[in-house]
Coordinates of C-alpha atoms in Angstrom, one line a residue:
Chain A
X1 CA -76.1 4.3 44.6
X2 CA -78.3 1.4 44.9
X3 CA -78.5 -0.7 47.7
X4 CA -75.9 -4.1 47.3
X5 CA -74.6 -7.2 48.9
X6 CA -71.3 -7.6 50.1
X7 CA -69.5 -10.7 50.5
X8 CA -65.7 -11.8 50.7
X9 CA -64.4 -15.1 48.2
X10 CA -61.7 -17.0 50.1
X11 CA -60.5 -18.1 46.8
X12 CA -60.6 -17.6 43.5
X13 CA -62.7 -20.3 42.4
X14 CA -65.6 -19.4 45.2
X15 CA -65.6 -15.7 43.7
X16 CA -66.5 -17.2 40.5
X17 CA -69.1 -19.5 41.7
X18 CA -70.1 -16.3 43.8
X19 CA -70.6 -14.4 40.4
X20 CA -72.4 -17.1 38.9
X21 CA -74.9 -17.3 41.7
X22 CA -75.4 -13.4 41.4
X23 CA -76.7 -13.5 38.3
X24 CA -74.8 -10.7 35.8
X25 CA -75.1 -7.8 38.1
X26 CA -72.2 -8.4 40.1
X27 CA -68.9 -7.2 40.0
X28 CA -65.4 -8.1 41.8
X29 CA -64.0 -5.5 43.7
X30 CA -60.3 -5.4 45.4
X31 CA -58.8 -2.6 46.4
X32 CA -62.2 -0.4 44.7
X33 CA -60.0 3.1 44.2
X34 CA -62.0 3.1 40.4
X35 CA -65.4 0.8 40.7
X36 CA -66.2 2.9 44.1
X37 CA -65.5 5.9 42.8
X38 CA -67.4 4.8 39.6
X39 CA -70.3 3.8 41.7
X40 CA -70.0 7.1 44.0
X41 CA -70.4 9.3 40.2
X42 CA -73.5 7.0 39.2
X43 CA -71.4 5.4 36.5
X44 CA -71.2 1.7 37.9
X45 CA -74.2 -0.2 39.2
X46 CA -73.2 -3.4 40.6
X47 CA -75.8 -5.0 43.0
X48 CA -73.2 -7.2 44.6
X49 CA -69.9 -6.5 45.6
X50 CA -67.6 -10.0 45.7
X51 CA -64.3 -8.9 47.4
X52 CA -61.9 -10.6 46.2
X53 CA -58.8 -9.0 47.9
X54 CA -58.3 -11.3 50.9
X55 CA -58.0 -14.2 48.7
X56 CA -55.2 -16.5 49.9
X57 CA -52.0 -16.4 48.1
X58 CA -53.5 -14.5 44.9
X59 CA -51.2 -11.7 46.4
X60 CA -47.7 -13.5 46.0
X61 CA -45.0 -11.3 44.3
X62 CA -42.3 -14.4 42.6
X63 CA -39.4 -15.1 40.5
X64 CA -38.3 -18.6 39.6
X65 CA -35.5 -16.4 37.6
X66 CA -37.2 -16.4 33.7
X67 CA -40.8 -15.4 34.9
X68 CA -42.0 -12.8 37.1
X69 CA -45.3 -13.8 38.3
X70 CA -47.5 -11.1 40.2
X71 CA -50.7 -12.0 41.8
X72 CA -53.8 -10.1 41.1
X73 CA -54.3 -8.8 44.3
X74 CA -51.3 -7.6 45.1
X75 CA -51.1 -4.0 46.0
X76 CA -49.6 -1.2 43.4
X77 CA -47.2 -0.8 46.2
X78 CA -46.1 -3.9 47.2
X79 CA -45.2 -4.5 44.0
X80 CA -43.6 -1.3 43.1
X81 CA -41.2 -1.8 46.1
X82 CA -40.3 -5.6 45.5
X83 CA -36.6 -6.1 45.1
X84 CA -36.9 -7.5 42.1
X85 CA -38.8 -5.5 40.1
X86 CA -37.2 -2.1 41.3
X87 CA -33.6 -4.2 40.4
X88 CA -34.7 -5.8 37.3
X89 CA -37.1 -3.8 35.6
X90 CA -37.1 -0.7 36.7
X91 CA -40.2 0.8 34.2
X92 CA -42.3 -1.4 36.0
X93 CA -41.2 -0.2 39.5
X94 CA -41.9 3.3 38.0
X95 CA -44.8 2.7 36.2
X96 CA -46.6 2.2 39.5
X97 CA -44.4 4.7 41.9
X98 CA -46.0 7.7 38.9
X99 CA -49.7 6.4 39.1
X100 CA -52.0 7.8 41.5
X101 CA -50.7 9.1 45.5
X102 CA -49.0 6.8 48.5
X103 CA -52.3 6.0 49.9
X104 CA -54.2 4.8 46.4
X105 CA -51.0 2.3 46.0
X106 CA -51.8 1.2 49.3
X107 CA -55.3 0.5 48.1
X108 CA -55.0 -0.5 44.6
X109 CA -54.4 -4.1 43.0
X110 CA -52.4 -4.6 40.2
X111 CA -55.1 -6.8 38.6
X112 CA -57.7 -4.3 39.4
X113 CA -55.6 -1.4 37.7
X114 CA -55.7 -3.1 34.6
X115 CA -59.3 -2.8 34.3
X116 CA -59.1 1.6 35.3
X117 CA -61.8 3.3 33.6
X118 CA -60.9 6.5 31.6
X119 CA -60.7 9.8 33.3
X120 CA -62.2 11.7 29.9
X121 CA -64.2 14.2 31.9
X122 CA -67.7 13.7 30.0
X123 CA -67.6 10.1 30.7
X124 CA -66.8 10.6 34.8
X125 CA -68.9 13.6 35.1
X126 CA -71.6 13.9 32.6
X127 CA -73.9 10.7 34.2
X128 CA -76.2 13.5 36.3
X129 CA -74.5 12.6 39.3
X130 CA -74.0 16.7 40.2
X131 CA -76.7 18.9 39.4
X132 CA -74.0 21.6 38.9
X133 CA -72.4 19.7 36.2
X134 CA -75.2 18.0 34.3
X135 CA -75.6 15.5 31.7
X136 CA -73.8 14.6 28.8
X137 CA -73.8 11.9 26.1
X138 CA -71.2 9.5 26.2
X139 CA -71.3 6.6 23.8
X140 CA -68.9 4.7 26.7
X141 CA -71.1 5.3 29.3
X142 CA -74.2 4.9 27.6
X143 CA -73.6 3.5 23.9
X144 CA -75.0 5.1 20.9
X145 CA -76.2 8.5 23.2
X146 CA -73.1 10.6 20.7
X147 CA -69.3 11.3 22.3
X148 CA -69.8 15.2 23.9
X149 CA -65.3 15.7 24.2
X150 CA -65.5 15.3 19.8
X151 CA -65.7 19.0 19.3
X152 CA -65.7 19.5 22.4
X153 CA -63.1 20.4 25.4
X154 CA -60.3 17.6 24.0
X155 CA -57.2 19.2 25.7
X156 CA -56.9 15.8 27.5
X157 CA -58.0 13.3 25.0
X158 CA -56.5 10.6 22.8
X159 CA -54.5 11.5 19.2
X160 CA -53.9 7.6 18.8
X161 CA -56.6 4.6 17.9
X162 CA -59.7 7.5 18.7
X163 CA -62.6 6.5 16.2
X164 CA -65.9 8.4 15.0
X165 CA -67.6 6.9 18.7
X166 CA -65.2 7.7 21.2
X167 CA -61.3 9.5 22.0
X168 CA -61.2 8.9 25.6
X169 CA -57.6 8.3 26.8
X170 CA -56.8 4.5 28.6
X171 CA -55.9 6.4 31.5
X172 CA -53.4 3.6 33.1
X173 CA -49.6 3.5 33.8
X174 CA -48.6 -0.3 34.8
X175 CA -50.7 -1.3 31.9
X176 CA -48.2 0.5 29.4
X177 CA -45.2 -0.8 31.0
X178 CA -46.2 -4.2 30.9
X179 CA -47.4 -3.9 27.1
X180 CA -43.6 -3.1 26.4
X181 CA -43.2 -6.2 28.1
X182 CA -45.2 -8.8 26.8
X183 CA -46.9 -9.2 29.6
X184 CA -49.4 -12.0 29.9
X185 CA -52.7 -12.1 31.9
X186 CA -54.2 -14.9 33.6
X187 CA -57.9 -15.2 34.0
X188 CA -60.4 -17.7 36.1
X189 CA -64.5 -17.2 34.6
X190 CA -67.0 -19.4 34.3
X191 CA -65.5 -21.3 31.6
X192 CA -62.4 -21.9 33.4
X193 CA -58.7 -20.4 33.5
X194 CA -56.9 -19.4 30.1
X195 CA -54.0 -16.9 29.9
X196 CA -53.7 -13.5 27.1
X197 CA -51.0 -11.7 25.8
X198 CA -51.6 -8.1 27.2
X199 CA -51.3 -7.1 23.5
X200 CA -55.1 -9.0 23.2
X201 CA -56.6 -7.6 26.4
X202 CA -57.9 -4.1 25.5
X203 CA -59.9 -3.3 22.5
X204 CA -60.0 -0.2 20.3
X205 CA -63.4 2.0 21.1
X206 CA -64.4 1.5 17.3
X207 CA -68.1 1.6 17.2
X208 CA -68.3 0.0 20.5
X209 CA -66.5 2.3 23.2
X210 CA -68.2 0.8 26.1
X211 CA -66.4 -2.5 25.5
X212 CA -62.5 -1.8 26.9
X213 CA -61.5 -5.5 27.7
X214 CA -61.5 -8.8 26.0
X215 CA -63.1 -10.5 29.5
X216 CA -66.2 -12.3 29.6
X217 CA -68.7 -11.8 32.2
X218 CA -67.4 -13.3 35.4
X219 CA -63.6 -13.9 34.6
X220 CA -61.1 -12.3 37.0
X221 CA -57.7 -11.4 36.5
X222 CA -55.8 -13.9 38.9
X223 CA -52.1 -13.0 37.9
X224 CA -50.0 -10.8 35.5
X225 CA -46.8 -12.9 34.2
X226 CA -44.0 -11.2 32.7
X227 CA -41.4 -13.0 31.0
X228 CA -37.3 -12.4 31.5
X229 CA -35.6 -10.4 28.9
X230 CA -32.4 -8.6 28.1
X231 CA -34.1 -5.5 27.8
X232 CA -35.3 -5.5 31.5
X233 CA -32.7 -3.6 33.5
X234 CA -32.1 -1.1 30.7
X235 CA -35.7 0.3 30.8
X236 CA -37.5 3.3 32.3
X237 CA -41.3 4.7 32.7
X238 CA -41.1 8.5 31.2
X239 CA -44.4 10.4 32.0
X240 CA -45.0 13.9 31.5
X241 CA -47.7 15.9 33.9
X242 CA -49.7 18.7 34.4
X243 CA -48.0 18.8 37.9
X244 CA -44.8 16.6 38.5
X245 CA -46.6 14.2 40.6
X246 CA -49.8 12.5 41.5
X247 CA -51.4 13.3 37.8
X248 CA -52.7 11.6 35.0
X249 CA -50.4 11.4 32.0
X250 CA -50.8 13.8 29.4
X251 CA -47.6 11.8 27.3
X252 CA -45.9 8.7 28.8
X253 CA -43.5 6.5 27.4
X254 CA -42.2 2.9 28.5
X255 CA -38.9 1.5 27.1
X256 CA -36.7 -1.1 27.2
X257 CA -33.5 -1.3 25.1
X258 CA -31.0 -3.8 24.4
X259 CA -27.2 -2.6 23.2
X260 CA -24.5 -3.6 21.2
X261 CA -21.9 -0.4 22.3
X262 CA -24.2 2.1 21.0
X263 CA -26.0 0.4 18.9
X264 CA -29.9 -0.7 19.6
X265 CA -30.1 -4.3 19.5
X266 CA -33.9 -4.5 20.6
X267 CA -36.5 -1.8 21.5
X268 CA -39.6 -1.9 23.1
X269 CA -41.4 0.8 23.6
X270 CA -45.2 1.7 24.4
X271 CA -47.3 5.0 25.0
X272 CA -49.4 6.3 27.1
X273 CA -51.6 9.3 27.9
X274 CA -51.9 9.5 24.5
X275 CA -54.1 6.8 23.1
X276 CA -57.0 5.0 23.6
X277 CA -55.9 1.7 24.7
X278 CA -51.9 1.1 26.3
X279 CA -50.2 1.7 22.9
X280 CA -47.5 -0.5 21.6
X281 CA -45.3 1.4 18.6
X282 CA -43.5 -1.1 16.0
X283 CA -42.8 1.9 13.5
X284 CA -40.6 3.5 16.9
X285 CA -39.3 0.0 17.4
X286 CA -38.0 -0.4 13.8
X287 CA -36.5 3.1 13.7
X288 CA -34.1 2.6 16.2
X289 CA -33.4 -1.4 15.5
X290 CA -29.8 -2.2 14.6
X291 CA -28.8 2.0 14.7
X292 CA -26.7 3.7 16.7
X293 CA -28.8 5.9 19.3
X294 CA -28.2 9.3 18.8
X295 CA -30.7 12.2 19.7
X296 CA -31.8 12.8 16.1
X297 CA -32.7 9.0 15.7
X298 CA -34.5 9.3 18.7
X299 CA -36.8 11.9 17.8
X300 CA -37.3 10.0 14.4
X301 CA -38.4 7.3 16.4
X302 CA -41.0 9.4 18.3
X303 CA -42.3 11.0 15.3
X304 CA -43.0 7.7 13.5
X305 CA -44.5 6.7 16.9
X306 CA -47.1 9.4 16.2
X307 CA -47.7 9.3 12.4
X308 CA -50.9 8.3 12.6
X309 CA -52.0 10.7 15.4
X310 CA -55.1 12.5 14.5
X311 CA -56.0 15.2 16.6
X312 CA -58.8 17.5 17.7
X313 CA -59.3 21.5 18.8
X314 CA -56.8 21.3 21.5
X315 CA -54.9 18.2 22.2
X316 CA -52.5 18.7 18.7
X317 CA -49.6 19.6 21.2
X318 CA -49.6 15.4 22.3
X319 CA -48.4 15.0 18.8
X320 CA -45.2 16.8 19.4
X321 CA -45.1 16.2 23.1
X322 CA -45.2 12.4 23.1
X323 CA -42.5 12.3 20.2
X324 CA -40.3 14.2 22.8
X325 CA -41.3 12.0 25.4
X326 CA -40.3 8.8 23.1
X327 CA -37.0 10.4 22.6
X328 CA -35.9 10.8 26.2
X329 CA -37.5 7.8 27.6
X330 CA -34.7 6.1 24.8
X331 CA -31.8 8.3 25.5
X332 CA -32.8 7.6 29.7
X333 CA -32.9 3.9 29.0
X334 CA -29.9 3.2 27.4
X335 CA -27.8 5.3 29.5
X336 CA -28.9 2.7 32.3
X337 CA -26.3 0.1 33.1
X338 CA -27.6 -3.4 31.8
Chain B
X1 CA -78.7 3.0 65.5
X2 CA -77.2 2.2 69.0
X3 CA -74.0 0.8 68.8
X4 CA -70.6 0.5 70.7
X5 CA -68.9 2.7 68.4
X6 CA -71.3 5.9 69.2
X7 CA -71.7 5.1 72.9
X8 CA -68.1 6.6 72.9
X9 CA -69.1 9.7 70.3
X10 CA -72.1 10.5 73.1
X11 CA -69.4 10.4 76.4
X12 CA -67.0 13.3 74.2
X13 CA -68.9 16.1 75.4
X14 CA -70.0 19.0 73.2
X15 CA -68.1 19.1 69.7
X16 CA -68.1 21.8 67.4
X17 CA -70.7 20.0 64.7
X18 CA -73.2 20.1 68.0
X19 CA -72.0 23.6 68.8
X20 CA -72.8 24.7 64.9
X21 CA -76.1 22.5 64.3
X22 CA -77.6 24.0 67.6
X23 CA -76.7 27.5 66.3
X24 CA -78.4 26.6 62.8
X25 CA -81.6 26.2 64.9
X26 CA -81.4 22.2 64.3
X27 CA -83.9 20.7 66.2
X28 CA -81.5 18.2 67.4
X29 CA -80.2 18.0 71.0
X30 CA -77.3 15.7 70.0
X31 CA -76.3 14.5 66.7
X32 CA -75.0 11.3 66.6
X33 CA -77.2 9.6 66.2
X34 CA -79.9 11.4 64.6
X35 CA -82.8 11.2 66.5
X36 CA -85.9 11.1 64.1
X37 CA -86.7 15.0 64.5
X38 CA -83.5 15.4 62.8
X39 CA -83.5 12.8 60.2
X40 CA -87.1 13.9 59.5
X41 CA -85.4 17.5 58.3
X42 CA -83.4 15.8 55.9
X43 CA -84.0 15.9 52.2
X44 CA -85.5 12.0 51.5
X45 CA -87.2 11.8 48.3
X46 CA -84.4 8.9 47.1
X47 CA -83.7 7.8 50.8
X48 CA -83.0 4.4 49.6
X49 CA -82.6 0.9 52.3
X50 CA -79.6 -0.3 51.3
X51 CA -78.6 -4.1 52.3
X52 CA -76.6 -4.3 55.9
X53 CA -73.4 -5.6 56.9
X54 CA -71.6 -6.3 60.1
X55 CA -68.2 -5.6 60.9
X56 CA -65.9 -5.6 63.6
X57 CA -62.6 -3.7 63.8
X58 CA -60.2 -2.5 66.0
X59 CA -60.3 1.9 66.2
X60 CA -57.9 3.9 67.5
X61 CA -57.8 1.0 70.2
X62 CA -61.2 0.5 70.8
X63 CA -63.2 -2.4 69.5
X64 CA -65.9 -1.4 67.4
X65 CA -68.7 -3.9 66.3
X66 CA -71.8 -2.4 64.3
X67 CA -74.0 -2.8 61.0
X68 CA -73.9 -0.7 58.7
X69 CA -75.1 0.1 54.9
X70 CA -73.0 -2.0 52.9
X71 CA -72.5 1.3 50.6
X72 CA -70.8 3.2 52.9
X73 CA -67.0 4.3 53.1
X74 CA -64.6 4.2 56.0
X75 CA -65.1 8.0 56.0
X76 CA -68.1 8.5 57.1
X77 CA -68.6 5.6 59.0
X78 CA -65.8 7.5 60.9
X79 CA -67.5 10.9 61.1
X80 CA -71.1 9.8 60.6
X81 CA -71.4 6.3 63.4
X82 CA -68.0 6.9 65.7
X83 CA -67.6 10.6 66.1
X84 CA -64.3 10.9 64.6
X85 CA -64.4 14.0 62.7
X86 CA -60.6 14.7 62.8
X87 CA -61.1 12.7 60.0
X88 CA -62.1 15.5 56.9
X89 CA -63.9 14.9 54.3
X90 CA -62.6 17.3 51.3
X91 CA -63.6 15.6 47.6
X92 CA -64.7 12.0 48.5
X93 CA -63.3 10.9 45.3
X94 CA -59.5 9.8 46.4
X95 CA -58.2 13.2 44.7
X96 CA -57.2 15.0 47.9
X97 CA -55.9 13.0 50.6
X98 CA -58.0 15.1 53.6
X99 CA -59.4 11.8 54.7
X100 CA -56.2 9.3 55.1
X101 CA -56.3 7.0 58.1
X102 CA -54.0 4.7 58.6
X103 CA -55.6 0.7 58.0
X104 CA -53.1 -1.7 59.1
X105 CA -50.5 1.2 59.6
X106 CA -50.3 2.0 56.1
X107 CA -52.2 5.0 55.2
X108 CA -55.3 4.6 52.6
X109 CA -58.0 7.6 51.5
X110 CA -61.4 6.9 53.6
X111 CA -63.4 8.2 51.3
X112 CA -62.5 5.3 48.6
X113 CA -62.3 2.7 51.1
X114 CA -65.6 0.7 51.3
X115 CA -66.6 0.3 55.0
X116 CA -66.9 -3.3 54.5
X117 CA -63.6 -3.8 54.0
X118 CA -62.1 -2.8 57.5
X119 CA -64.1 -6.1 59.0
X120 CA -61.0 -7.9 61.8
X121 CA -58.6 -5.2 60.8
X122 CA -57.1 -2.2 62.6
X123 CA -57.6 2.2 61.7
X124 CA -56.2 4.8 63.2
X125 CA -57.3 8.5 62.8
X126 CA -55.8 11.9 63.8
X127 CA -57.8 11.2 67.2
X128 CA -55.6 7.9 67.9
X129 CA -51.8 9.4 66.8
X130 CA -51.3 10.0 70.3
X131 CA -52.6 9.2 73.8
X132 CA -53.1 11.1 76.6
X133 CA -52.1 15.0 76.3
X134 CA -48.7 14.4 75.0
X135 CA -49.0 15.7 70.9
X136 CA -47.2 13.0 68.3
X137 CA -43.5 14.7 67.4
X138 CA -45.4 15.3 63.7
X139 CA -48.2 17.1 65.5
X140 CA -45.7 19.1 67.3
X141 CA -43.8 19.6 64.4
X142 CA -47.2 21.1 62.4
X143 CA -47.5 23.6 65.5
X144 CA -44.3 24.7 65.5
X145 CA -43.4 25.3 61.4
X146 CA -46.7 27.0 61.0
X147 CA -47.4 24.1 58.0
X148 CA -50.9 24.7 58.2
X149 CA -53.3 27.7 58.2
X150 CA -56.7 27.0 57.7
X151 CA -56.4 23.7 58.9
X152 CA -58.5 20.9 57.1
X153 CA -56.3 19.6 55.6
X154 CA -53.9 18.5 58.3
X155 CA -54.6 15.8 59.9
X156 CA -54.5 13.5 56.6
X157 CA -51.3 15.5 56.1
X158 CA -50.1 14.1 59.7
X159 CA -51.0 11.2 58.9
X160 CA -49.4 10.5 55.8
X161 CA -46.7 12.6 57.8
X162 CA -45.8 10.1 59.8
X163 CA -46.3 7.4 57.7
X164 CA -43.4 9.0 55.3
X165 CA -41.6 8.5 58.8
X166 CA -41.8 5.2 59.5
X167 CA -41.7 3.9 55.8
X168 CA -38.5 5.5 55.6
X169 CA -39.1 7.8 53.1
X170 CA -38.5 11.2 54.5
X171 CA -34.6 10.4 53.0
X172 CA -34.5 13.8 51.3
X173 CA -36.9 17.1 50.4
X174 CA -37.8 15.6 47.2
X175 CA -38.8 12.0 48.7
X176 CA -40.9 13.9 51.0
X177 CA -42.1 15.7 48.2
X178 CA -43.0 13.0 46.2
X179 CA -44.9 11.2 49.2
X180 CA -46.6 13.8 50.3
X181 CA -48.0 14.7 46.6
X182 CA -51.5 12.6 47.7
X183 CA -52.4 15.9 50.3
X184 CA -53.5 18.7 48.9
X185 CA -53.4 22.1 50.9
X186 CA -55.3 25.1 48.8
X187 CA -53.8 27.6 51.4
X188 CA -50.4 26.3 50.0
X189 CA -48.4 25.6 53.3
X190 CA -46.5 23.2 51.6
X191 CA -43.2 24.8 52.7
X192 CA -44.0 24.2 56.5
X193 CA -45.1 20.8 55.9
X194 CA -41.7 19.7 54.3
X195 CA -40.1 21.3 57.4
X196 CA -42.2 19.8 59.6
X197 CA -41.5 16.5 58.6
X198 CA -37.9 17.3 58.3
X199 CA -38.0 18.1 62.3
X200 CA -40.1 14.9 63.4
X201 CA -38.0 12.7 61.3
X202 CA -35.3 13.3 63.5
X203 CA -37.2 13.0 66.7
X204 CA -38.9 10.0 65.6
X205 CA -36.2 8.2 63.9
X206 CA -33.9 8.9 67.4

């Protein structure tokens, strides 16, 4: 790890003038559970550290009773346990209460989990950081030097938008939920503040794996905004684990359901574990739109979730596993009272 | 590398590191600090000057000001600079929960938590639970449902322990469970764990 400067941003417009003055190779950090232990495996290189969780107010958790409005800094925790998120939208209250352990929430930022870096093994462990693991080539961590888990140990990896480059899974929980919500980020860079739908944050690996979010150099995620729907209260965060807790997902599902009786009125429903960016499925939606939820529709919906899976030596059983998943994160969610 | 922080590591007598060092045939008298003998042993082809910064926190009750590396984590300025090796270091990457302190009272992993970070705020270790001779009910509770047996694991277990405690979370096995899934014991005492927080929940909650 190379030596760095350390300094604290009182607000959110002094971190970007602190990033300006740094000159490219600076990065924010907050609560640093992922760029420390990115920097710690040789993988991140910043030279200056601009900590940006002490920032005044950019940790407020508010309603005004159409939009939730969540401040980038404030802790996976915090926001997990809010009143009204655990009341109203309960997938988002899971989504973070199944990521990581007690003490990471503690840590962690919902901004700053937005940006997690994948946990495909070549990429976290192949930079030469251990001697007893070596070096491999990993088009996200260094482009164009070849993908090492294609053809190789893919257990883990993505079945969903992989390409020729890279099938690392987006490794993320909150980040699903909120695609099922229409989430929208909001930014402060250099250039000044604009807001995203979380649909246009992440981009496919394509030919370019190394380049996960549509940011530009220097713009930090000052809020997450998610707007009221009927489909908040009748939701859930489904994620199936090696272990039943403190694991990465190997399938996950988040949905959100309107009814009519028992028929579907709306569905939202995103997946994750299982591809390379937080994975939003219109063909599920559609199956289940205007039907009557029974089990078998269900699983239809799942399997159209995954018609496009492609998958390698070992990871073939996310196919069938996430359409399950799919199934019973619908049958869970509209068994909730609205 | 004076400082306030290991003028208090120096007055805790002989500690097992010392004890083990000496018995490697280390050339060092006493280890924190290194004195340049010992440093001199150490492998430093990439020994690299990082940039300093200076921070000043409340530990375990004692004000601590220093510089330090700005690379470092809370870890092993805990071990390394103050002497508190209650505090264990098991993978340093956030994936087992032997280093949790408590910052603020709300239990984080050391290991991930840059040093720089704890500047005007308050940790406490294993080695601050309790003061005096009397144990912390959770320590107790460790000693008496056997829910530990080699041991290195357990004072991050105590101290997310207690923190399950106070949070209010020990409501059921399965909460504890689920709280406790951060600490990892490979000797698998997980069975005396859950009863020990069972039995300190009730003397702690009255």
């Amino acid at each position: 790890m190379q030596g760095l400067n350390y300094t604290f941003a009182r607000s959110a417009e002094e971190a970007v003038a602190q990033f300006a003055g740094a000159g490219g190779s600076a990065r924010y950090i907050a609560g640093g559970t992922n760029l420390y232990d990115l920097m710690k495996l040789g993988i991140e290189r910043p030279a200056h550290l601009i900590d940006v969780s002490r920032i005044d107010g950019m940790d407020a958790i508010e309603t005004d009773g159409e939009v939730l409005r969540f401040g980038g800094r404030a802790l996976m925790a915090d926001v997990a346990y809010a009143p009204v998120v655990r009341d109203e939208y309960p997938l988002l209250s899971q989504s973070l209460l199944k990521a990581a352990s007690q003490q990471l929430r503690n840590m962690a930022t919902v901004g700053g989990n937005l940006l997690q870096r994948t946990r495909c093994m070549y990429f976290r462990n192949g930079a030469g950081s251990s001697s007893m693991v070596g070096v491999y080539p990993c088009n996200k961590r260094e482009p164009h030097s070849g993908c090492s888990a294609i053809g190789g140990v893919d257990r883990t990896q993505a079945v969903l938008g992989t390409s020729q480059a890279c099938t690392a899974v987006a490794p993320g929980d909150w980040p699903v939920a909120l695609m099922a919500m229409d989430a929208t980020i909001e930014t402060l860079g250099p250039q000044g503040a604009r807001a995203l739908p979380i649909a246009e944050f992440y981009r496919l690996p394509g030919d370019t794996p190394h380049s996960e979010f549509n940011l530009n150099p220097g713009e930090l995620v000052t809020a997450i905004t998610v707007r009221k729907t009927p489909a908040g209260r009748r939701s859930t965060y489904h994620k199936v684990r090696d272990r039943e807790s403190y694991a990465f997902a190997l399938a996950s599902a988040a949905v959100a359901v309107e009814m009519e009786g028992a028929t579907v009125r709306a569905a939202r429903i995103a997946l994750g574990g299982v591809a390379t960016t937080p994975w939003r499925s219109s063909a599920a939606e559609a199956v289940v739109t205007g039907s009557t939820l029974t089990r078998e529709l269900a699983i239809q919906a799942g399997r159209a979730a995954f018609a496009d899976a492609r998958s390698g030596k070992q990871n073939a059983f996310k196919i069938e596993l996430g359409a399950r998943v799919v199934a019973d994160a619908l049958i869970i969610a509209a068994e909730r009272r609205a | 590398m004076a400082d306030e922080g290991s003028t208090k590591t120096q007055t805790a007598g002989v500690t097992r590191r010392v004890v083990l060092a000496t018995g490697a045939g280390a050339a060092a008298a006493s280890i924190l600090p290194l004195d340049e003998s010992a440093q001199a042993q150490m492998p430093s082809a990439h020994v690299e000057t990082g940039r300093k910064v200076h921070l000043s926190a409340l530990i375990n009750g004692q004000r601590v000001s220093l510089e330090l590396d700005s690379r470092a984590s809370l870890l092993d300025l805990l071990r390394e600079r103050l002497g508190y090796t209650g505090t264990k270091k098991g993978c340093d990457h956030g994936q087992c929960g032997a280093c949790t302190v408590h910052l603020d009272d709300r239990p984080v992993s050391a290991c991930l938590t840059m040093a720089a970070k704890i500047d005007g705020r308050q940790v406490t270790t294993i080695e601050g639970l309790s003061t005096g001779q009397d144990l912390h009910p959770m320590q107790q509770a460790f000693i008496d449902n056997d829910a530990l047996q080699c041991g290195y694991c357990t004072p991050g277990q105590i101290m997310s322990a207690v923190a399950c405690v106070t949070q209010g979370r020990a409501t059921d096995p399965d909460a504890i469970r689920e709280f406790m899934s951060g600490n990892i014991c490979r000797c698998g005492a997980y069975v005396g764990i859950l009863a020990a927080v069972e039995q300190a929940a009730k003397v702690m909650e009255g």
